[in-house]
Amino acid sequence: MTDTDLIEQSFAIAWSVLERTNELGEPNWSANFLLDEIIKRVGCGERHRLVLSNYAIDAYRRQPVQLVS
């Protein structure tokens, strides 16, 4: 699996979880935040998509609420 595939799959998992739980804020901000967190962890060597998605979800939940305008 390429890094691109890994990032895409991890993002899709994280997005799906946050969408199902109605925790997503402004879509562009949310997408960028999740991708940044996933890419950061891939850069540190993590290669497990569930670990990557869970890390991104946890980081997202620790951020202040981003209201949709």
CSV table of C-alpha atoms in Angstrom, one decimal:
chain,number,residue,atom,x,y,z
A,1,MET,CA,0.0,0.0,0.0
A,2,THR,CA,1.3,3.4,-0.9
A,3,ASP,CA,1.4,6.3,1.5
A,4,THR,CA,-1.3,8.0,-0.6
A,5,ASP,CA,-3.6,5.0,-0.2
A,6,LEU,CA,-2.8,4.8,3.5
A,7,ILE,CA,-3.6,8.5,4.0
A,8,GLU,CA,-6.8,8.3,1.9
A,9,GLN,CA,-8.1,5.3,3.8
A,10,SER,CA,-7.2,6.7,7.2
A,11,PHE,CA,-8.9,10.0,6.3
A,12,ALA,CA,-12.1,8.2,5.1
A,13,ILE,CA,-12.3,6.2,8.4
A,14,ALA,CA,-11.8,9.3,10.5
A,15,TRP,CA,-14.2,11.4,8.5
A,16,SER,CA,-16.9,8.7,8.6
A,17,VAL,CA,-16.6,8.3,12.4
A,18,LEU,CA,-16.9,12.1,13.0
A,19,GLU,CA,-19.7,12.4,10.5
A,20,ARG,CA,-21.7,9.6,12.1
A,21,THR,CA,-21.3,11.1,15.5
A,22,ASN,CA,-22.2,14.6,14.2
A,23,GLU,CA,-18.9,16.1,15.4
A,24,LEU,CA,-17.7,17.6,12.1
A,25,GLY,CA,-17.4,21.3,11.9
A,26,GLU,CA,-16.7,23.4,8.9
A,27,PRO,CA,-15.9,20.9,6.1
A,28,ASN,CA,-12.8,22.5,4.7
A,29,TRP,CA,-11.2,23.2,8.1
A,30,SER,CA,-12.1,19.7,9.3
A,31,ALA,CA,-10.7,18.0,6.2
A,32,ASN,CA,-7.4,20.0,6.4
A,33,PHE,CA,-7.1,19.3,10.1
A,34,LEU,CA,-7.6,15.5,9.8
A,35,LEU,CA,-5.2,15.3,6.8
A,36,ASP,CA,-2.5,17.3,8.6
A,37,GLU,CA,-2.7,15.0,11.6
A,38,ILE,CA,-2.6,11.9,9.5
A,39,ILE,CA,0.3,13.1,7.4
A,40,LYS,CA,2.2,14.1,10.5
A,41,ARG,CA,1.9,10.6,11.9
A,42,VAL,CA,2.8,8.9,8.6
A,43,GLY,CA,5.9,11.1,8.6
A,44,CYS,CA,6.8,9.7,12.0
A,45,GLY,CA,6.6,6.2,10.6
A,46,GLU,CA,3.1,5.0,11.5
A,47,ARG,CA,1.6,2.6,8.9
A,48,HIS,CA,-1.6,1.3,10.5
A,49,ARG,CA,-4.7,3.0,9.1
A,50,LEU,CA,-6.8,2.5,12.2
A,51,VAL,CA,-4.1,3.9,14.5
A,52,LEU,CA,-3.7,6.9,12.1
A,53,SER,CA,-7.5,7.5,11.9
A,54,ASN,CA,-7.9,7.2,15.7
A,55,TYR,CA,-5.0,9.6,16.3
A,56,ALA,CA,-6.6,12.1,14.0
A,57,ILE,CA,-10.1,11.7,15.6
A,58,ASP,CA,-8.6,12.1,19.1
A,59,ALA,CA,-6.7,15.3,18.0
A,60,TYR,CA,-9.8,16.6,16.3
A,61,ARG,CA,-11.9,16.1,19.4
A,62,ARG,CA,-9.4,18.0,21.5
A,63,GLN,CA,-9.7,21.2,19.3
A,64,PRO,CA,-12.0,24.0,20.0
A,65,VAL,CA,-15.3,23.8,18.2
A,66,GLN,CA,-15.2,25.3,14.7
A,67,LEU,CA,-18.6,26.7,13.8
A,68,VAL,CA,-20.0,26.5,10.4
A,69,SER,CA,-20.6,30.0,8.9
